[in-house]
Amino acid sequence: MEVQAVSVNQVFLSNRILKIPFFQRGYVWNESNWKQFFDDIANIASMTVGDEEPEVYFLGSIIIKNTGMKGKQQYDVIDGQQRLTTIVIFMKALCLAMGRPDLFTRDFIRMSLDDKIEPILITNYYNQQVYNNIINLEVLHREPIESDNRMADAFAYFANRILDAKNPIDGSNAIKPAQLYSAVMDYVRLVCIEVQAGENAQKIFETINCTGIKLTTGEMLKNFLFDETLVDRYERTWKRVFENENNDYWERDLTNGRLSGSHIENFFYRYMLIKMQEPRIKKGLTLNETKSYRQKGGQFEKFRNLINKFGIEKDDAVNEIVEYARIYLNVFKSETLNETCIQHPGVERLAYLMFMQDSWTMTPYILYIIKTVASENERNRIFKYLEIYLMRRIICKSKNNNYSDMFSENLIGQNINTFDTFKEYVNDETNRGALLMPSDEDVVQAVKTNDLKRDSKVILYMLESRINDNFASSDFNNDANTFEKVQVMLENDNGKWPSAKGYTEDQRHVLTRTLGNFTIIREKLKSKFKNADWPIKRDAMKLGSADMELCRIFTQGLDHWDESVIEKRNSWLAGKILDAWPR
């Protein structure tokens, strides 16, 4: 790796091609970036007018890697496309304003061996047409040459700032385009990092690029899997799934247990866990590779190494990634929690549960089942039993040690893809240990004694949507975001609610945090009702839940609420749970 501070002329050498990877993210700098750039250059130019020697201005770093064949000086721009593109756009506007297009040709255009004239900096798929139009302009325009295009907006911004600086109307000192030109050429420096053969350019980029816009696994893989000869294939496959109207979805952040990230990072991480279970790959990975690939982070390098090591055809890789991505996109819809959870068991209910829990560990197995099990009926049977398994474990607060292994290495690696084999697997008392399906006795005991305050909304909502035949067709809005969790008897009510005979203070405290002391209602309970007397609070809760199966107790005129009522409701809820999610 060679590192040196270089001038603009030293970057844009006439015998060099600087090529932004064809499917690299497009130009994204905005007005705040352009303003800072122009103001800094204008400040340097102003200092030179007053015979003051400016300091060298460091614009930032660029990372390039020589990819030329047979001595050809062609470099891929690993990092720095925003800075380099901005320099070219700015200097094009500047040279036109000076009436010296020949300077731009001299500094930023090259003549190839076959007498072809082309820019030294070659941009990518997303900006190619607009960039070339700007390069070929003969007249300076104040208006963008194309609407809704960041690069065209940048050129128009610089054109206006250059012309306004030349003829200021606010009384400030004029700055001539030639002075701006000299400021760039004489004082701007870039830290150029040239990656040598055998060095990991992406690792260097990740280490150095702390403030830049981080590329996603998808963007890096796209550049690896496609080039300019495969545009049609890219547009027929990758672009339709990962870009256009789906772009916002993939970039949306989601909670992922203790981790965080976007849908696209979650997808590629879970897809890797599936891919690792293919017999040929599973057998060929070293222990260190297996351990590394199962960890989140650095997915691009892992996929690239996997594809290269096992000789996976890039077309095959694209087809499989796109197929799994379509499944993911169709299952884990962004609007899930804004819709009512359906009653019929299937993948929709699992997705609903996962969004409510912010838990994505089950993703690999769900994608695997949808892709490999042709029968919709068989898939639904598996997903129904998976819901039973998950809900029982939530209620029992079961330990999730090796949970990730179960939904990838164990279930997928052992080809557990039928209802019978899945049911047998989770009920295998000899081998499952902490991952065993909780028994009916476990569930009943958990409902009666477990502190379920945190998960009560999830449990009650999923149960209501399962047992209420009218839930999905109700006139009410029944999406999960509509509902609020309510603790009926507070843990500390300052003695306002009498205690039932025979219960200690500790027993009362435990019972207030069991499932039977919680409900869900459609409207947030006002503060004045939270610690009100029972009849007042009962009537307030009734307004938002009268049609719900689990809340009928509040419509029956019950004249008190104490420990004995909670215990009875716990027993009643346990029965409903066993009916809804039978082992």
Short mmCIF file of C-alpha atoms in Angstrom, two decimals, residues 70-352:
data_model
loop_
_atom_site.label_atom_id
_atom_site.label_comp_id
_atom_site.label_asym_id
_atom_site.label_seq_id
_atom_site.Cartn_x
_atom_site.Cartn_y
_atom_site.Cartn_z
CA LYS A 70 -0.54 -5.39 -20.16
CA GLY A 71 0.80 -2.22 -18.59
CA LYS A 72 -2.41 -0.24 -19.03
CA GLN A 73 -2.78 2.35 -16.27
CA GLN A 74 -6.38 1.62 -15.28
CA TYR A 75 -7.38 2.05 -11.66
CA ASP A 76 -10.59 1.12 -9.88
CA VAL A 77 -11.77 3.80 -7.47
CA ILE A 78 -12.39 1.86 -4.27
CA ASP A 79 -13.19 4.99 -2.26
CA GLY A 80 -13.42 8.65 -3.20
CA GLN A 81 -15.84 8.68 -6.10
CA GLN A 82 -17.84 11.52 -4.51
CA ARG A 83 -14.76 13.74 -4.15
CA LEU A 84 -13.34 12.95 -7.59
CA THR A 85 -16.67 13.37 -9.36
CA THR A 86 -17.26 16.68 -7.59
CA ILE A 87 -13.84 17.96 -8.68
CA VAL A 88 -14.59 17.10 -12.32
CA ILE A 89 -18.05 18.71 -12.25
CA PHE A 90 -16.73 21.83 -10.52
CA MET A 91 -13.78 22.20 -12.88
CA LYS A 92 -16.01 21.75 -15.93
CA ALA A 93 -18.24 24.60 -14.76
CA LEU A 94 -15.17 26.68 -13.90
CA CYS A 95 -13.48 26.22 -17.27
CA LEU A 96 -16.68 27.13 -19.12
CA ALA A 97 -17.03 30.23 -16.94
CA MET A 98 -13.43 31.17 -17.83
CA GLY A 99 -14.07 30.63 -21.53
CA ARG A 100 -11.26 28.07 -21.48
CA PRO A 101 -12.72 24.65 -22.31
CA ASP A 102 -9.26 23.73 -23.55
CA LEU A 103 -8.00 23.72 -19.94
CA PHE A 104 -10.62 21.17 -18.98
CA THR A 105 -9.68 19.02 -21.97
CA ARG A 106 -6.01 19.24 -21.05
CA ASP A 107 -6.53 18.39 -17.36
CA PHE A 108 -9.42 15.90 -17.34
CA ILE A 109 -9.69 14.31 -20.81
CA ARG A 110 -7.45 11.66 -22.31
CA MET A 111 -6.82 10.38 -25.81
CA SER A 112 -6.80 6.60 -26.05
CA LEU A 113 -4.49 4.62 -28.32
CA ASP A 114 -7.31 4.25 -30.84
CA ASP A 115 -7.80 8.05 -30.88
CA LYS A 116 -10.91 7.85 -28.75
CA ILE A 117 -11.52 10.90 -26.56
CA GLU A 118 -12.80 10.03 -23.08
CA PRO A 119 -12.71 11.47 -19.56
CA ILE A 120 -9.92 10.30 -17.26
CA LEU A 121 -12.57 9.62 -14.61
CA ILE A 122 -15.11 7.14 -15.94
CA THR A 123 -18.30 7.06 -13.91
CA ASN A 124 -20.72 4.21 -13.36
CA TYR A 125 -24.02 2.78 -14.56
CA TYR A 126 -26.20 5.13 -12.53
CA ASN A 127 -24.60 8.41 -13.64
CA GLN A 128 -23.13 7.60 -17.03
CA GLN A 129 -25.49 9.55 -19.29
CA VAL A 130 -25.73 12.74 -17.22
CA TYR A 131 -22.00 12.72 -16.51
CA ASN A 132 -21.16 12.45 -20.21
CA ASN A 133 -23.63 15.22 -21.02
CA ILE A 134 -21.93 17.50 -18.50
CA ILE A 135 -18.46 16.63 -19.83
CA ASN A 136 -19.58 17.55 -23.37
CA LEU A 137 -21.27 20.86 -22.50
CA GLU A 138 -20.06 23.87 -24.48
CA VAL A 139 -22.09 26.53 -22.66
CA LEU A 140 -22.47 27.15 -18.93
CA HIS A 141 -26.05 26.62 -17.68
CA ARG A 142 -27.50 28.00 -14.46
CA GLU A 143 -30.38 25.51 -14.60
CA PRO A 144 -29.88 21.74 -14.19
CA ILE A 145 -29.52 19.97 -17.51
CA GLU A 146 -31.74 17.19 -16.19
CA SER A 147 -34.42 17.19 -13.50
CA ASP A 148 -34.26 15.09 -10.36
CA ASN A 149 -30.61 14.20 -10.80
CA ARG A 150 -28.03 14.87 -8.09
CA MET A 151 -25.12 15.24 -10.52
CA ALA A 152 -26.99 17.72 -12.73
CA ASP A 153 -27.98 19.65 -9.61
CA ALA A 154 -24.33 19.79 -8.53
CA PHE A 155 -23.25 21.27 -11.86
CA ALA A 156 -26.03 23.90 -11.71
CA TYR A 157 -25.12 24.75 -8.11
CA PHE A 158 -21.46 25.34 -8.99
CA ALA A 159 -22.39 27.31 -12.12
CA ASN A 160 -24.49 29.69 -10.05
CA ARG A 161 -21.92 30.06 -7.28
CA ILE A 162 -19.10 30.70 -9.77
CA LEU A 163 -21.08 33.34 -11.69
CA ASP A 164 -22.35 34.99 -8.51
CA ALA A 165 -18.83 35.12 -7.06
CA LYS A 166 -17.61 36.77 -10.27
CA ASN A 167 -20.25 39.49 -10.06
CA PRO A 168 -21.37 39.73 -6.42
CA ILE A 169 -24.43 41.83 -5.60
CA ASP A 170 -23.93 41.84 -1.83
CA GLY A 171 -20.90 44.12 -1.80
CA SER A 172 -18.39 41.34 -1.21
CA ASN A 173 -15.14 41.14 -3.14
CA ALA A 174 -15.37 39.52 -6.53
CA ILE A 175 -13.64 36.21 -7.08
CA LYS A 176 -12.71 35.48 -10.67
CA PRO A 177 -13.08 31.96 -12.10
CA ALA A 178 -9.34 31.96 -12.86
CA GLN A 179 -8.62 32.53 -9.16
CA LEU A 180 -10.82 29.57 -8.22
CA TYR A 181 -9.03 27.49 -10.85
CA SER A 182 -5.63 28.35 -9.38
CA ALA A 183 -6.90 27.62 -5.85
CA VAL A 184 -7.84 24.08 -6.88
CA MET A 185 -4.73 23.33 -8.88
CA ASP A 186 -2.22 24.91 -6.52
CA TYR A 187 -3.58 24.22 -3.05
CA VAL A 188 -5.99 21.26 -3.05
CA ARG A 189 -4.47 17.95 -2.00
CA LEU A 190 -5.84 14.44 -1.78
CA VAL A 191 -4.40 11.60 0.25
CA CYS A 192 -4.02 8.93 -2.44
CA ILE A 193 -3.83 5.35 -1.22
CA GLU A 194 -2.79 2.95 -3.95
CA VAL A 195 -3.57 -0.67 -3.09
CA GLN A 196 -1.02 -3.19 -4.25
CA ALA A 197 -1.67 -6.64 -5.70
CA GLY A 198 -2.68 -9.10 -3.00
CA GLU A 199 -3.86 -6.42 -0.57
CA ASN A 200 -7.46 -6.40 0.63
CA ALA A 201 -8.86 -3.16 -0.79
CA GLN A 202 -12.19 -3.54 0.99
CA LYS A 203 -10.55 -4.05 4.37
CA ILE A 204 -8.41 -0.94 3.82
CA PHE A 205 -11.52 0.99 2.79
CA GLU A 206 -13.43 -0.07 5.92
CA THR A 207 -10.47 0.86 8.14
CA ILE A 208 -9.94 4.32 6.66
CA ASN A 209 -13.43 5.38 5.61
CA CYS A 210 -14.94 6.46 8.94
CA THR A 211 -16.99 9.38 7.61
CA GLY A 212 -17.95 8.20 4.15
CA ILE A 213 -21.19 6.52 3.14
CA LYS A 214 -20.79 2.86 4.00
CA LEU A 215 -21.51 0.45 1.18
CA THR A 216 -23.89 -2.38 1.97
CA THR A 217 -23.14 -6.04 1.42
CA GLY A 218 -25.59 -5.94 -1.47
CA GLU A 219 -23.81 -3.07 -3.21
CA MET A 220 -20.40 -4.69 -2.90
CA LEU A 221 -21.71 -8.06 -4.07
CA LYS A 222 -23.41 -6.41 -7.02
CA ASN A 223 -20.09 -4.98 -8.18
CA PHE A 224 -18.47 -8.39 -7.75
CA LEU A 225 -21.17 -10.32 -9.60
CA PHE A 226 -21.84 -7.92 -12.50
CA ASP A 227 -19.88 -5.71 -14.87
CA GLU A 228 -20.73 -3.46 -17.83
CA THR A 229 -21.18 -6.49 -20.11
CA LEU A 230 -24.02 -7.82 -17.93
CA VAL A 231 -26.31 -4.79 -17.74
CA ASP A 232 -29.30 -6.61 -19.24
CA ARG A 233 -28.96 -9.50 -16.82
CA TYR A 234 -28.54 -7.11 -13.90
CA GLU A 235 -31.70 -5.22 -14.86
CA ARG A 236 -33.70 -8.45 -15.24
CA THR A 237 -32.62 -9.91 -11.91
CA TRP A 238 -30.84 -7.93 -9.22
CA LYS A 239 -32.28 -4.50 -9.97
CA ARG A 240 -35.89 -5.72 -9.89
CA VAL A 241 -35.50 -7.17 -6.41
CA PHE A 242 -33.00 -4.93 -4.62
CA GLU A 243 -33.51 -1.52 -6.25
CA ASN A 244 -36.13 0.82 -7.69
CA GLU A 245 -39.24 0.74 -5.48
CA ASN A 246 -37.63 -1.81 -3.13
CA ASN A 247 -34.56 0.27 -2.32
CA ASP A 248 -36.10 1.98 0.72
CA TYR A 249 -37.24 -1.36 2.11
CA TRP A 250 -33.81 -2.95 1.99
CA GLU A 251 -32.12 0.07 3.58
CA ARG A 252 -34.66 0.35 6.42
CA ASP A 253 -33.21 -0.31 9.85
CA LEU A 254 -34.60 -3.05 12.06
CA THR A 255 -33.76 -4.28 15.51
CA ASN A 256 -32.11 -7.67 15.49
CA GLY A 257 -31.96 -8.94 19.04
CA ARG A 258 -28.82 -7.42 20.52
CA LEU A 259 -27.72 -6.29 17.07
CA SER A 260 -29.02 -3.69 14.68
CA GLY A 261 -28.86 -3.28 10.95
CA SER A 262 -30.90 -3.01 7.79
CA HIS A 263 -33.05 -5.57 6.03
CA ILE A 264 -30.36 -6.10 3.40
CA GLU A 265 -27.68 -6.84 5.99
CA ASN A 266 -30.05 -9.15 7.85
CA PHE A 267 -30.96 -10.94 4.63
CA PHE A 268 -27.37 -11.61 3.52
CA TYR A 269 -26.36 -12.75 6.99
CA ARG A 270 -29.27 -15.23 7.18
CA TYR A 271 -28.74 -16.35 3.59
CA MET A 272 -25.11 -17.17 4.41
CA LEU A 273 -26.33 -19.40 7.26
CA ILE A 274 -28.44 -21.29 4.73
CA LYS A 275 -25.70 -21.52 2.11
CA MET A 276 -23.23 -22.96 4.62
CA GLN A 277 -25.43 -26.03 5.07
CA GLU A 278 -25.02 -27.30 1.52
CA PRO A 279 -23.17 -30.63 1.91
CA ARG A 280 -20.28 -29.71 -0.40
CA ILE A 281 -19.73 -26.37 1.31
CA LYS A 282 -20.26 -27.66 4.83
CA LYS A 283 -17.66 -30.37 4.24
CA GLY A 284 -15.16 -28.02 2.59
CA LEU A 285 -15.14 -25.22 5.16
CA THR A 286 -12.41 -25.21 7.79
CA LEU A 287 -13.36 -24.85 11.45
CA ASN A 288 -12.14 -21.25 11.44
CA GLU A 289 -14.12 -20.46 8.28
CA THR A 290 -17.25 -22.03 9.74
CA LYS A 291 -16.89 -19.99 12.92
CA SER A 292 -16.23 -16.80 10.98
CA TYR A 293 -19.08 -17.27 8.49
CA ARG A 294 -21.59 -17.79 11.31
CA GLN A 295 -20.75 -14.40 12.77
CA LYS A 296 -22.41 -11.22 11.61
CA GLY A 297 -20.29 -8.66 9.78
CA GLY A 298 -17.98 -8.68 6.79
CA GLN A 299 -20.51 -10.55 4.68
CA PHE A 300 -19.16 -9.37 1.34
CA GLU A 301 -15.69 -10.79 1.92
CA LYS A 302 -17.21 -14.05 3.13
CA PHE A 303 -19.45 -14.39 0.08
CA ARG A 304 -16.62 -13.53 -2.30
CA ASN A 305 -14.33 -16.07 -0.65
CA LEU A 306 -17.09 -18.70 -0.68
CA ILE A 307 -17.82 -18.17 -4.37
CA ASN A 308 -14.14 -18.30 -5.29
CA LYS A 309 -13.24 -21.24 -3.05
CA PHE A 310 -16.03 -23.52 -4.25
CA GLY A 311 -16.06 -22.39 -7.87
CA ILE A 312 -19.66 -21.22 -7.74
CA GLU A 313 -20.74 -19.75 -11.07
CA LYS A 314 -21.68 -16.11 -10.69
CA ASP A 315 -24.89 -16.63 -12.67
CA ASP A 316 -25.90 -19.40 -10.27
CA ALA A 317 -25.06 -17.21 -7.28
CA VAL A 318 -27.17 -14.36 -8.67
CA ASN A 319 -30.14 -16.64 -9.38
CA GLU A 320 -30.15 -18.12 -5.89
CA ILE A 321 -29.62 -14.81 -4.09
CA VAL A 322 -32.45 -13.20 -6.06
CA GLU A 323 -34.77 -16.15 -5.43
CA TYR A 324 -34.20 -16.05 -1.67
CA ALA A 325 -34.43 -12.24 -1.66
CA ARG A 326 -37.85 -12.39 -3.34
CA ILE A 327 -39.03 -14.78 -0.63
CA TYR A 328 -37.67 -12.52 2.11
CA LEU A 329 -39.30 -9.46 0.52
CA ASN A 330 -42.68 -11.18 0.25
CA VAL A 331 -42.63 -12.58 3.80
CA PHE A 332 -41.17 -9.79 5.91
CA LYS A 333 -43.25 -6.88 4.64
CA SER A 334 -42.51 -3.47 6.09
CA GLU A 335 -46.20 -2.75 6.69
CA THR A 336 -46.75 -5.97 8.68
CA LEU A 337 -47.52 -4.40 12.07
CA ASN A 338 -49.84 -1.85 10.45
CA GLU A 339 -52.16 -4.66 9.36
CA THR A 340 -54.27 -7.05 11.38
CA CYS A 341 -52.68 -10.40 12.09
CA ILE A 342 -54.59 -13.15 10.31
CA GLN A 343 -56.14 -16.04 12.26
CA HIS A 344 -55.06 -18.92 10.03
CA PRO A 345 -51.62 -20.33 10.93
CA GLY A 346 -48.89 -19.85 8.36
CA VAL A 347 -45.83 -17.80 7.54
CA GLU A 348 -47.79 -14.53 7.86
CA ARG A 349 -48.36 -15.13 11.56
CA LEU A 350 -44.70 -16.06 12.06
CA ALA A 351 -43.59 -12.84 10.37
CA TYR A 352 -46.00 -10.91 12.58
#
